[in-house]
Amino acid sequence: MQNSIALSARMPTARRARKGISDAQKQALRRACVEWFQSQFGRLIDRATVSRILSSKYQHLDTGPASLNMRTSASHWPILDDKLFEWQQRHQDAGFPITGPLLRFKAIEYWRKIPEYSKLPMPLFSDGWLTRFKQRHSLRYHIFHGEAASVPSSIHDEIKPIQVVCDQYDQENIYNMDETGLYWRRMPNGGLSTDGYAGQKKDKARITIVVATNATGSDRLPLWLIGTAKTPRALRGGKFPGDWMYLALE
């Protein structure tokens, strides 16, 4: 048999009647495939392996990229597989770390939304499923560098219970509070000059500012300024709007 099997790409000029393949022809085809594989790769495989590879189970190999891996199982649920991988890629491009538990959570969410799977029992989405999904799409654990690494990889998993609780309340009644620092004595990093600036030690004097508002932004609470002086000199005798408060730490 020749080193390669070529299929004609020419379309028939007239419609031909379909002819079945006899058992003898099927046997000859399987035998020829076994001989061709042995001549190409120096390995002898049985005819059952040939029949299994030619079945629809491995149909994805006709369109997908070739791989040197010995085994890369096809997905039993290709629609879910495509949607989940597209979601993972979209969030990867945005700089969000994706974890295994988050992939499982999203798989369950997508499964419930896909009409083709509405009458099928939901898979377990076990560790084995997760491993095969990562193998199919060459997903590996990487350590993020730069600002993206400042966000814990578990934040997406931890935020889910909070979202469940928040769903029980109106947006106007959901508040968030956070703090930030103001280095009020810090000099600018540079300025206009005819010559270079000599380096100076940066002043680290700071005050803490606490901000809070509801989810809609309609109720912005007064600012809390946390400092060290009970009565800051700059504030003595002054009249200021009542939309801020000051607290001194002992």
Coordinates of N, CA and C in Angstrom, one line a residue:
M1 N 0.8 -1.2 0.0 CA 0.0 0.0 0.0 C 0.9 1.2 0.0
Q2 N 0.4 2.3 -0.6 CA 1.2 3.5 -0.7 C 1.3 4.1 0.7
N3 N 2.4 5.0 0.8 CA 2.6 5.6 2.1 C 1.5 6.6 2.6
S4 N 0.7 7.0 1.7 CA -0.4 7.9 2.2 C -1.7 7.5 1.4
I5 N -2.8 7.7 2.0 CA -4.1 7.4 1.4 C -4.7 8.7 1.0
A6 N -4.9 8.9 -0.3 CA -5.4 10.2 -0.8 C -6.9 10.0 -1.2
L7 N -7.7 11.0 -0.9 CA -9.1 10.9 -1.3 C -9.3 11.9 -2.4
S8 N -10.1 11.6 -3.4 CA -10.3 12.5 -4.5 C -11.2 13.7 -4.1
A9 N -10.8 14.9 -4.5 CA -11.5 16.1 -4.1 C -12.5 16.5 -5.2
R10 N -12.5 15.8 -6.4 CA -13.3 16.1 -7.5 C -14.8 15.7 -7.2
M11 N -15.7 16.6 -7.5 CA -17.1 16.4 -7.3 C -17.6 15.6 -8.6
P12 N -18.5 14.7 -8.4 CA -19.0 13.9 -9.5 C -19.9 14.8 -10.4
T13 N -19.8 14.6 -11.7 CA -20.6 15.5 -12.6 C -22.0 15.0 -12.6
A14 N -22.4 13.8 -12.3 CA -23.7 13.4 -12.3 C -24.0 12.6 -11.0
R15 N -25.2 12.7 -10.5 CA -25.6 12.0 -9.3 C -25.5 10.5 -9.5
R16 N -24.8 9.9 -8.6 CA -24.6 8.4 -8.7 C -25.4 7.7 -7.6
A17 N -25.8 6.5 -7.9 CA -26.5 5.7 -6.9 C -25.5 5.3 -5.8
R18 N -26.0 5.3 -4.6 CA -25.1 4.9 -3.5 C -25.0 3.4 -3.5
K19 N -23.8 3.0 -3.3 CA -23.5 1.5 -3.2 C -23.0 1.2 -1.9
G20 N -23.5 0.1 -1.3 CA -23.0 -0.4 0.0 C -21.6 -1.0 -0.1
I21 N -21.0 -1.1 1.0 CA -19.7 -1.8 1.1 C -19.9 -3.2 1.7
S22 N -19.4 -4.2 1.0 CA -19.6 -5.6 1.4 C -18.6 -5.9 2.6
D23 N -18.9 -7.0 3.3 CA -18.1 -7.4 4.4 C -16.7 -7.7 3.9
A24 N -16.6 -8.3 2.7 CA -15.2 -8.6 2.2 C -14.4 -7.3 2.0
Q25 N -15.1 -6.2 1.5 CA -14.4 -5.0 1.3 C -14.0 -4.3 2.6
K26 N -14.9 -4.5 3.6 CA -14.6 -3.9 5.0 C -13.3 -4.6 5.6
Q27 N -13.3 -5.9 5.4 CA -12.2 -6.7 5.9 C -10.9 -6.3 5.2
A28 N -11.0 -6.1 3.9 CA -9.8 -5.7 3.1 C -9.3 -4.3 3.5
L29 N -10.3 -3.4 3.8 CA -9.9 -2.0 4.3 C -9.2 -2.1 5.6
R30 N -9.7 -2.9 6.6 CA -9.1 -3.0 7.9 C -7.7 -3.6 7.8
R31 N -7.6 -4.6 6.9 CA -6.3 -5.2 6.8 C -5.3 -4.3 6.1
A32 N -5.8 -3.5 5.2 CA -4.9 -2.5 4.5 C -4.4 -1.4 5.5
C33 N -5.3 -1.0 6.4 CA -5.0 0.0 7.4 C -4.0 -0.5 8.4
V34 N -4.1 -1.8 8.8 CA -3.1 -2.4 9.7 C -1.8 -2.4 9.0
E35 N -1.7 -2.8 7.8 CA -0.4 -2.9 7.0 C 0.2 -1.5 6.8
W36 N -0.7 -0.6 6.5 CA -0.2 0.8 6.3 C 0.4 1.4 7.6
F37 N -0.3 1.2 8.7 CA 0.2 1.7 10.0 C 1.5 1.1 10.4
Q38 N 1.7 -0.2 10.1 CA 2.9 -0.9 10.5 C 4.1 -0.4 9.6
S39 N 3.8 -0.1 8.3 CA 4.9 0.3 7.4 C 5.3 1.8 7.7
Q40 N 4.3 2.6 8.2 CA 4.6 4.0 8.5 C 5.3 4.2 9.9
F41 N 4.8 3.4 10.9 CA 5.2 3.7 12.3 C 5.9 2.5 13.0
G42 N 6.1 1.4 12.3 CA 6.8 0.3 12.8 C 6.1 -0.4 14.0
R43 N 4.8 -0.2 14.1 CA 4.0 -0.9 15.1 C 2.9 -1.6 14.5
L44 N 2.6 -2.8 15.2 CA 1.5 -3.6 14.7 C 0.3 -3.4 15.6
I45 N -0.8 -3.0 15.0 CA -2.1 -2.9 15.8 C -3.1 -3.8 15.3
D46 N -4.1 -4.2 16.1 CA -5.1 -5.1 15.7 C -6.2 -4.4 14.9
R47 N -7.0 -5.2 14.3 CA -8.1 -4.6 13.4 C -9.2 -3.9 14.3
A48 N -9.4 -4.4 15.5 CA -10.4 -3.8 16.4 C -10.0 -2.4 16.7
T49 N -8.7 -2.1 16.9 CA -8.2 -0.7 17.1 C -8.5 0.1 15.9
V50 N -8.3 -0.4 14.7 CA -8.6 0.4 13.5 C -10.1 0.7 13.4
S51 N -11.0 -0.2 13.7 CA -12.4 0.0 13.7 C -12.8 1.1 14.7
R52 N -12.2 1.0 15.9 CA -12.6 1.9 17.0 C -12.1 3.4 16.6
I53 N -10.9 3.5 16.0 CA -10.4 4.8 15.6 C -11.2 5.4 14.5
L54 N -11.8 4.6 13.6 CA -12.6 5.1 12.5 C -14.0 5.4 12.9
S55 N -14.4 5.1 14.1 CA -15.7 5.3 14.6 C -16.0 6.8 14.8
S56 N -17.2 7.2 15.1 CA -17.6 8.6 15.3 C -17.0 9.1 16.6
K57 N -16.6 8.2 17.5 CA -16.0 8.7 18.8 C -14.8 9.6 18.5
Y58 N -14.0 9.3 17.5 CA -12.8 10.1 17.2 C -13.0 11.0 16.0
Q59 N -14.2 11.4 15.8 CA -14.5 12.3 14.7 C -13.9 13.7 14.8
H60 N -13.7 14.1 16.1 CA -13.0 15.4 16.4 C -11.6 15.5 15.8
L61 N -11.0 14.4 15.6 CA -9.6 14.4 15.0 C -9.6 14.9 13.6
D62 N -10.7 14.8 12.9 CA -10.7 15.3 11.5 C -10.7 16.8 11.4
T63 N -11.1 17.5 12.4 CA -11.1 19.0 12.4 C -10.1 19.6 13.4
G64 N -9.8 19.0 14.5 CA -9.0 19.6 15.5 C -7.5 19.5 15.1
P65 N -6.6 20.2 15.9 CA -5.2 20.2 15.6 C -4.6 18.9 16.0
A66 N -3.6 18.4 15.3 CA -2.9 17.1 15.6 C -2.1 17.3 16.8
S67 N -2.0 16.3 17.7 CA -1.3 16.3 18.9 C -0.4 15.0 19.0
L68 N 0.7 15.2 19.7 CA 1.6 14.0 19.9 C 1.2 13.3 21.1
N69 N 0.2 13.7 21.9 CA -0.2 13.0 23.1 C -0.8 11.7 22.7
M70 N -0.5 10.7 23.6 CA -1.0 9.3 23.3 C -2.6 9.3 23.4
R71 N -3.1 10.0 24.5 CA -4.5 10.0 24.6 C -5.0 11.4 25.0
T72 N -6.0 11.9 24.3 CA -6.7 13.1 24.6 C -8.2 12.9 24.3
S73 N -8.9 12.6 25.4 CA -10.3 12.1 25.2 C -11.1 13.3 24.7
A74 N -12.1 13.0 23.8 CA -13.0 14.0 23.3 C -14.0 14.2 24.4
S75 N -14.6 15.4 24.3 CA -15.6 15.8 25.3 C -16.9 15.1 25.0
H76 N -17.6 14.6 26.1 CA -18.9 14.0 25.9 C -20.0 15.1 25.7
W77 N -19.7 16.3 26.1 CA -20.6 17.4 25.9 C -19.9 18.6 25.2
P78 N -19.8 18.5 23.9 CA -19.0 19.5 23.2 C -19.5 20.9 23.3
I79 N -20.8 21.1 23.4 CA -21.4 22.4 23.5 C -20.9 23.1 24.8
L80 N -21.0 22.3 25.9 CA -20.6 22.8 27.2 C -19.1 23.1 27.2
D81 N -18.3 22.2 26.6 CA -16.9 22.3 26.5 C -16.5 23.6 25.8
D82 N -17.1 23.9 24.7 CA -16.8 25.1 23.9 C -17.1 26.4 24.7
K83 N -18.3 26.4 25.3 CA -18.7 27.6 26.0 C -17.8 27.8 27.2
L84 N -17.5 26.8 27.9 CA -16.7 26.9 29.1 C -15.3 27.4 28.8
F85 N -14.7 26.8 27.7 CA -13.4 27.3 27.3 C -13.4 28.7 26.8
E86 N -14.4 29.1 26.1 CA -14.5 30.5 25.6 C -14.6 31.4 26.8
W87 N -15.4 31.0 27.8 CA -15.5 31.9 29.1 C -14.1 32.0 29.8
Q88 N -13.4 30.9 29.8 CA -12.1 30.9 30.5 C -11.1 31.8 29.8
Q89 N -11.1 31.7 28.4 CA -10.2 32.5 27.6 C -10.6 34.0 27.8
R90 N -11.8 34.3 27.8 CA -12.3 35.7 27.9 C -11.8 36.3 29.3
H91 N -11.9 35.6 30.3 CA -11.5 36.1 31.6 C -10.0 36.0 31.8
Q92 N -9.3 35.1 31.1 CA -7.9 35.1 31.1 C -7.3 36.3 30.5
D93 N -7.9 36.7 29.3 CA -7.5 37.9 28.7 C -7.7 39.2 29.5
A94 N -8.7 39.1 30.4 CA -9.0 40.3 31.2 C -8.1 40.3 32.5
G95 N -7.3 39.3 32.7 CA -6.4 39.2 33.8 C -7.0 38.6 35.1
F96 N -8.1 37.9 35.0 CA -8.7 37.3 36.1 C -8.2 35.8 36.2
P97 N -7.7 35.4 37.4 CA -7.2 34.0 37.6 C -8.4 33.1 37.7
I98 N -8.4 32.0 37.0 CA -9.4 31.0 37.0 C -9.0 29.7 37.8
T99 N -9.7 29.3 38.7 CA -9.4 28.1 39.5 C -10.2 26.9 39.1
G100 N -9.8 25.7 39.6 CA -10.6 24.5 39.3 C -12.0 24.6 39.8
P101 N -12.2 25.0 41.1 CA -13.6 25.1 41.7 C -14.4 26.1 40.9
L102 N -13.8 27.1 40.4 CA -14.6 28.1 39.6 C -15.0 27.5 38.3
L103 N -14.2 26.7 37.7 CA -14.5 26.1 36.4 C -15.7 25.1 36.6
R104 N -15.7 24.4 37.8 CA -16.8 23.5 38.1 C -18.1 24.3 38.3
F105 N -18.0 25.4 39.0 CA -19.2 26.2 39.3 C -19.8 26.7 38.0
K106 N -18.9 27.2 37.1 CA -19.4 27.7 35.8 C -19.9 26.6 34.9
A107 N -19.3 25.4 35.0 CA -19.8 24.3 34.2 C -21.3 24.0 34.6
I108 N -21.5 23.9 35.9 CA -22.9 23.7 36.3 C -23.9 24.8 35.9
E109 N -23.4 26.0 35.9 CA -24.2 27.1 35.5 C -24.6 27.0 34.0
Y110 N -23.6 26.7 33.2 CA -23.8 26.6 31.8 C -24.7 25.4 31.4
W111 N -24.4 24.3 32.1 CA -25.2 23.1 31.9 C -26.7 23.4 32.0
R112 N -27.1 24.1 33.0 CA -28.5 24.4 33.2 C -29.1 25.4 32.2
K113 N -28.3 26.0 31.4 CA -28.7 27.0 30.4 C -28.7 26.5 29.0
I114 N -28.1 25.3 28.8 CA -28.0 24.7 27.4 C -29.2 23.9 27.1
P115 N -30.1 24.3 26.1 CA -31.3 23.5 25.9 C -31.1 22.1 25.5
E116 N -30.0 21.8 24.8 CA -29.7 20.4 24.3 C -29.5 19.5 25.5
Y117 N -29.2 20.0 26.7 CA -28.9 19.1 27.8 C -30.0 19.2 28.9
S118 N -31.1 19.8 28.5 CA -32.2 20.0 29.5 C -32.8 18.7 30.0
K119 N -32.8 17.7 29.2 CA -33.4 16.4 29.6 C -32.4 15.4 30.0
L120 N -31.2 15.7 30.1 CA -30.1 14.8 30.5 C -29.7 15.0 31.9
P121 N -29.3 13.9 32.6 CA -28.8 14.1 34.0 C -27.5 14.9 34.0
M122 N -27.4 15.7 35.0 CA -26.2 16.6 35.1 C -25.0 15.7 35.5
P123 N -23.9 15.9 34.9 CA -22.7 15.1 35.2 C -22.2 15.5 36.6
L124 N -21.3 14.7 37.2 CA -20.7 15.0 38.5 C -19.7 16.1 38.5
F125 N -19.1 16.4 37.3 CA -18.0 17.3 37.2 C -16.9 17.0 38.2
S126 N -16.4 15.8 38.2 CA -15.5 15.3 39.2 C -14.1 15.8 38.9
D127 N -13.1 15.4 39.7 CA -11.7 15.7 39.4 C -11.2 15.2 38.1
G128 N -11.7 14.0 37.7 CA -11.4 13.4 36.4 C -11.9 14.3 35.3
W129 N -13.1 14.8 35.4 CA -13.6 15.6 34.3 C -12.8 16.9 34.2
L130 N -12.4 17.5 35.4 CA -11.6 18.7 35.3 C -10.2 18.4 34.7
T131 N -9.6 17.3 35.0 CA -8.3 17.0 34.5 C -8.4 16.8 33.0
R132 N -9.4 16.1 32.5 CA -9.6 15.9 31.0 C -9.8 17.3 30.3
F133 N -10.6 18.1 31.0 CA -10.9 19.4 30.4 C -9.6 20.2 30.2
K134 N -8.8 20.2 31.3 CA -7.5 21.0 31.2 C -6.6 20.4 30.2
Q135 N -6.6 19.0 30.0 CA -5.7 18.4 29.0 C -6.2 18.8 27.6
R136 N -7.5 18.8 27.4 CA -8.0 19.1 26.0 C -7.6 20.5 25.6
H137 N -7.5 21.4 26.6 CA -7.3 22.8 26.2 C -5.9 23.3 26.7
S138 N -5.0 22.4 27.1 CA -3.7 22.7 27.5 C -3.6 23.8 28.6
L139 N -4.5 23.6 29.6 CA -4.5 24.6 30.7 C -3.6 24.1 31.8
R140 N -2.8 24.9 32.3 CA -1.8 24.6 33.4 C -1.8 25.7 34.4
Y141 N -1.4 25.4 35.6 CA -1.3 26.4 36.7 C -0.1 27.3 36.4
H142 N -0.4 28.6 36.4 CA 0.7 29.6 36.3 C 0.6 30.6 37.4
I143 N 1.7 31.1 37.8 CA 1.8 32.2 38.8 C 1.8 33.5 38.0
F144 N 0.8 34.4 38.4 CA 0.7 35.7 37.7 C 1.7 36.6 38.3
H145 N 2.2 37.5 37.4 CA 3.2 38.5 37.9 C 2.6 39.9 37.6
G146 N 3.1 40.8 38.4 CA 2.7 42.2 38.3 C 1.4 42.4 39.1
E147 N 0.6 43.4 38.7 CA -0.5 43.8 39.5 C -1.6 42.8 39.5
A148 N -1.7 41.9 38.5 CA -2.7 40.9 38.5 C -2.5 39.9 39.7
A149 N -1.3 39.7 40.2 CA -1.0 38.8 41.2 C -1.4 39.4 42.6
S150 N -1.8 40.7 42.7 CA -2.2 41.2 43.9 C -3.6 40.8 44.3
V151 N -4.3 40.3 43.4 CA -5.7 39.8 43.7 C -5.6 38.3 44.0
P152 N -6.0 37.8 45.2 CA -6.0 36.4 45.5 C -6.8 35.6 44.5
S153 N -6.2 34.4 44.1 CA -6.9 33.6 43.2 C -8.2 33.0 43.7
S154 N -8.4 33.0 45.0 CA -9.6 32.5 45.6 C -10.7 33.5 45.7
I155 N -10.5 34.7 45.3 CA -11.5 35.8 45.5 C -12.8 35.5 44.8
H156 N -12.7 34.8 43.6 CA -13.9 34.5 42.8 C -14.8 33.5 43.6
D157 N -14.1 32.5 44.2 CA -14.9 31.5 45.0 C -15.5 32.1 46.2
E158 N -14.8 33.0 46.9 CA -15.2 33.6 48.1 C -16.3 34.6 48.0
I159 N -16.4 35.2 46.8 CA -17.5 36.2 46.6 C -18.8 35.6 46.3
K160 N -18.9 34.3 45.9 CA -20.2 33.7 45.6 C -21.1 33.7 46.8
P161 N -20.7 33.3 48.0 CA -21.7 33.3 49.1 C -22.1 34.8 49.4
I162 N -21.2 35.7 49.3 CA -21.6 37.1 49.5 C -22.7 37.6 48.5
Q163 N -22.6 37.2 47.3 CA -23.6 37.5 46.3 C -24.9 36.9 46.6
V164 N -24.9 35.7 47.1 CA -26.2 35.0 47.5 C -26.9 35.8 48.6
V165 N -26.1 36.3 49.6 CA -26.7 37.1 50.6 C -27.2 38.4 50.1
C166 N -26.4 39.1 49.2 CA -26.8 40.4 48.7 C -28.1 40.3 47.9
D167 N -28.3 39.2 47.2 CA -29.5 39.0 46.4 C -30.8 39.1 47.2
Q168 N -30.7 39.0 48.5 CA -31.9 39.1 49.3 C -32.3 40.5 49.7
Y169 N -31.5 41.5 49.3 CA -31.7 42.9 49.7 C -31.8 43.8 48.4
D170 N -32.4 44.9 48.6 CA -32.4 45.9 47.5 C -31.1 46.6 47.4
Q171 N -30.7 47.0 46.2 CA -29.5 47.7 46.0 C -29.2 48.9 46.9
E172 N -30.3 49.6 47.2 CA -30.2 50.8 48.1 C -29.8 50.4 49.5
N173 N -30.0 49.2 49.9 CA -29.7 48.8 51.3 C -28.4 48.0 51.4
I174 N -27.7 47.9 50.3 CA -26.4 47.2 50.4 C -25.3 48.2 50.4
Y175 N -24.5 48.2 51.4 CA -23.4 49.2 51.6 C -22.0 48.5 51.6
N176 N -21.1 49.3 51.1 CA -19.7 48.9 51.1 C -18.8 50.0 51.7
M177 N -17.9 49.5 52.6 CA -17.0 50.5 53.3 C -15.6 50.0 53.1
D178 N -14.7 51.0 52.8 CA -13.3 50.7 52.6 C -12.5 51.9 53.1
E179 N -11.2 51.7 53.2 CA -10.3 52.7 53.7 C -9.1 52.9 52.7
T180 N -8.6 54.1 52.7 CA -7.5 54.5 51.9 C -6.6 55.4 52.7
G181 N -5.3 55.6 52.3 CA -4.4 56.4 53.0 C -4.1 57.7 52.2
L182 N -3.9 58.8 52.9 CA -3.5 60.0 52.3 C -2.1 60.5 52.9
Y183 N -1.1 60.4 52.1 CA 0.2 60.9 52.5 C 0.3 62.4 52.3
W184 N -0.3 63.1 53.3 CA -0.5 64.6 53.1 C 0.7 65.4 53.1
R185 N 1.9 64.9 53.5 CA 3.1 65.7 53.5 C 4.1 65.2 52.4
R186 N 3.6 64.3 51.6 CA 4.4 63.8 50.5 C 4.6 64.8 49.4
M187 N 5.9 65.0 49.0 CA 6.2 66.0 48.0 C 6.0 65.4 46.6
P188 N 5.8 66.1 45.6 CA 5.6 65.6 44.2 C 6.9 64.8 43.8
N189 N 6.7 63.9 42.9 CA 7.9 63.1 42.4 C 8.8 63.9 41.6
G190 N 8.4 65.0 41.0 CA 9.3 65.8 40.1 C 8.7 67.2 39.9
G191 N 9.4 68.0 39.2 CA 9.0 69.4 38.9 C 9.9 70.0 37.9
L192 N 9.5 71.3 37.5 CA 10.3 72.0 36.5 C 11.7 72.4 37.1
S193 N 12.7 72.2 36.3 CA 14.1 72.4 36.8 C 15.0 72.5 35.6
T194 N 16.1 73.3 35.8 CA 17.1 73.3 34.8 C 18.2 72.3 35.0
D195 N 18.1 71.6 36.1 CA 19.0 70.5 36.5 C 18.3 69.4 37.2
G196 N 18.9 68.3 37.4 CA 18.3 67.2 38.1 C 18.1 67.5 39.5
Y197 N 17.1 66.8 40.1 CA 16.8 67.0 41.5 C 17.6 66.0 42.3
A198 N 18.1 66.5 43.5 CA 18.8 65.6 44.4 C 17.7 64.7 45.1
G199 N 18.1 63.5 45.4 CA 17.1 62.6 46.0 C 16.8 63.0 47.4
Q200 N 15.6 62.9 47.9 CA 15.1 63.2 49.2 C 14.4 62.0 49.8
K201 N 14.5 61.9 51.1 CA 13.7 60.9 51.8 C 12.2 61.2 51.8
K202 N 11.4 60.3 51.4 CA 10.0 60.5 51.3 C 9.3 60.5 52.7
D203 N 8.5 61.6 52.9 CA 7.8 61.7 54.2 C 6.6 60.7 54.2
K204 N 6.5 59.9 55.3 CA 5.5 58.9 55.3 C 4.4 59.2 56.2
A205 N 4.3 60.5 56.7 CA 3.2 60.9 57.5 C 1.9 60.8 56.7
R206 N 0.9 60.1 57.3 CA -0.4 59.9 56.6 C -1.5 59.9 57.5
I207 N -2.7 60.1 56.9 CA -4.0 59.9 57.6 C -4.8 58.9 56.9
T208 N -5.7 58.2 57.6 CA -6.5 57.2 57.0 C -7.9 57.8 56.7
I209 N -8.4 57.6 55.5 CA -9.7 58.0 55.1 C -10.6 56.8 54.9
V210 N -11.8 56.9 55.6 CA -12.7 55.8 55.5 C -13.9 56.3 54.6
V211 N -14.2 55.5 53.6 CA -15.3 55.9 52.7 C -16.4 54.8 52.7
A212 N -17.7 55.2 52.5 CA -18.7 54.2 52.5 C -19.9 54.8 51.7
T213 N -20.5 53.9 50.9 CA -21.7 54.3 50.1 C -22.5 53.0 49.8
N214 N -23.8 53.2 49.4 CA -24.6 52.1 49.1 C -24.3 51.7 47.6
A215 N -24.9 50.6 47.2 CA -24.6 50.0 45.8 C -25.0 51.0 44.7
T216 N -26.1 51.8 44.9 CA -26.6 52.7 43.9 C -25.8 54.0 43.9
G217 N -25.1 54.3 44.9 CA -24.4 55.6 45.0 C -25.3 56.7 45.5
S218 N -26.6 56.4 45.9 CA -27.5 57.5 46.3 C -27.3 57.9 47.7
D219 N -26.6 57.1 48.5 CA -26.4 57.5 49.9 C -24.9 57.4 50.2
R220 N -24.2 58.5 50.1 CA -22.8 58.5 50.4 C -22.5 59.0 51.8
L221 N -22.0 58.1 52.6 CA -21.9 58.5 54.0 C -20.7 59.5 54.2
P222 N -20.8 60.3 55.3 CA -19.7 61.3 55.5 C -18.3 60.6 55.6
L223 N -17.3 61.3 55.2 CA -15.9 60.7 55.3 C -15.5 60.7 56.7
W224 N -14.8 59.6 57.1 CA -14.1 59.5 58.4 C -12.6 59.7 58.2
L225 N -12.0 60.7 58.9 CA -10.6 60.9 58.8 C -10.0 60.4 60.1
I226 N -9.0 59.5 60.0 CA -8.4 58.9 61.2 C -7.0 59.4 61.3
G227 N -6.6 60.2 62.3 CA -5.3 60.7 62.5 C -4.7 60.4 63.9
T228 N -3.7 61.1 64.3 CA -3.1 60.9 65.6 C -3.3 62.0 66.6
A229 N -3.6 63.2 66.1 CA -3.8 64.4 67.0 C -5.3 64.5 67.3
K230 N -5.5 64.8 68.6 CA -6.9 64.9 69.0 C -7.6 66.1 68.3
T231 N -6.9 67.2 68.3 CA -7.4 68.4 67.6 C -6.3 68.9 66.6
P232 N -6.3 68.5 65.4 CA -5.2 68.9 64.5 C -5.1 70.4 64.4
R233 N -3.9 70.9 64.4 CA -3.7 72.4 64.3 C -4.3 73.0 63.2
A234 N -4.3 72.4 62.0 CA -4.9 73.0 60.8 C -6.4 73.1 60.9
L235 N -7.0 72.4 61.8 CA -8.5 72.4 61.9 C -9.0 73.3 63.1
R236 N -8.1 73.8 63.9 CA -8.5 74.6 65.0 C -9.1 76.0 64.6
G237 N -10.3 76.2 65.1 CA -11.0 77.5 64.8 C -11.6 77.5 63.5
G238 N -11.6 76.5 62.7 CA -12.1 76.5 61.4 C -13.5 76.0 61.3
K239 N -14.3 76.5 60.4 CA -15.6 76.0 60.1 C -15.7 75.2 58.8
F240 N -16.1 74.0 58.9 CA -16.0 73.1 57.8 C -17.4 72.5 57.6
P241 N -17.7 72.1 56.3 CA -19.0 71.4 56.1 C -19.1 70.2 56.9
G242 N -20.4 69.8 57.2 CA -20.7 68.6 58.1 C -20.7 67.3 57.4
D243 N -20.1 67.2 56.2 CA -20.1 66.0 55.5 C -18.8 65.2 55.7
W244 N -18.1 65.4 56.8 CA -17.0 64.6 57.2 C -16.8 64.6 58.7
M245 N -16.1 63.6 59.2 CA -15.9 63.4 60.6 C -14.4 63.1 60.9
Y246 N -13.9 63.4 62.1 CA -12.5 63.2 62.4 C -12.4 62.4 63.7
L247 N -11.5 61.4 63.7 CA -11.3 60.5 64.8 C -9.9 60.4 65.1
A248 N -9.5 60.6 66.4 CA -8.1 60.6 66.8 C -7.8 59.2 67.4
L249 N -6.7 58.6 67.0 CA -6.3 57.3 67.7 C -5.5 57.7 68.9
E250 N -5.7 57.0 70.0 CA -4.9 57.2 71.2 C -3.5 56.7 71.0

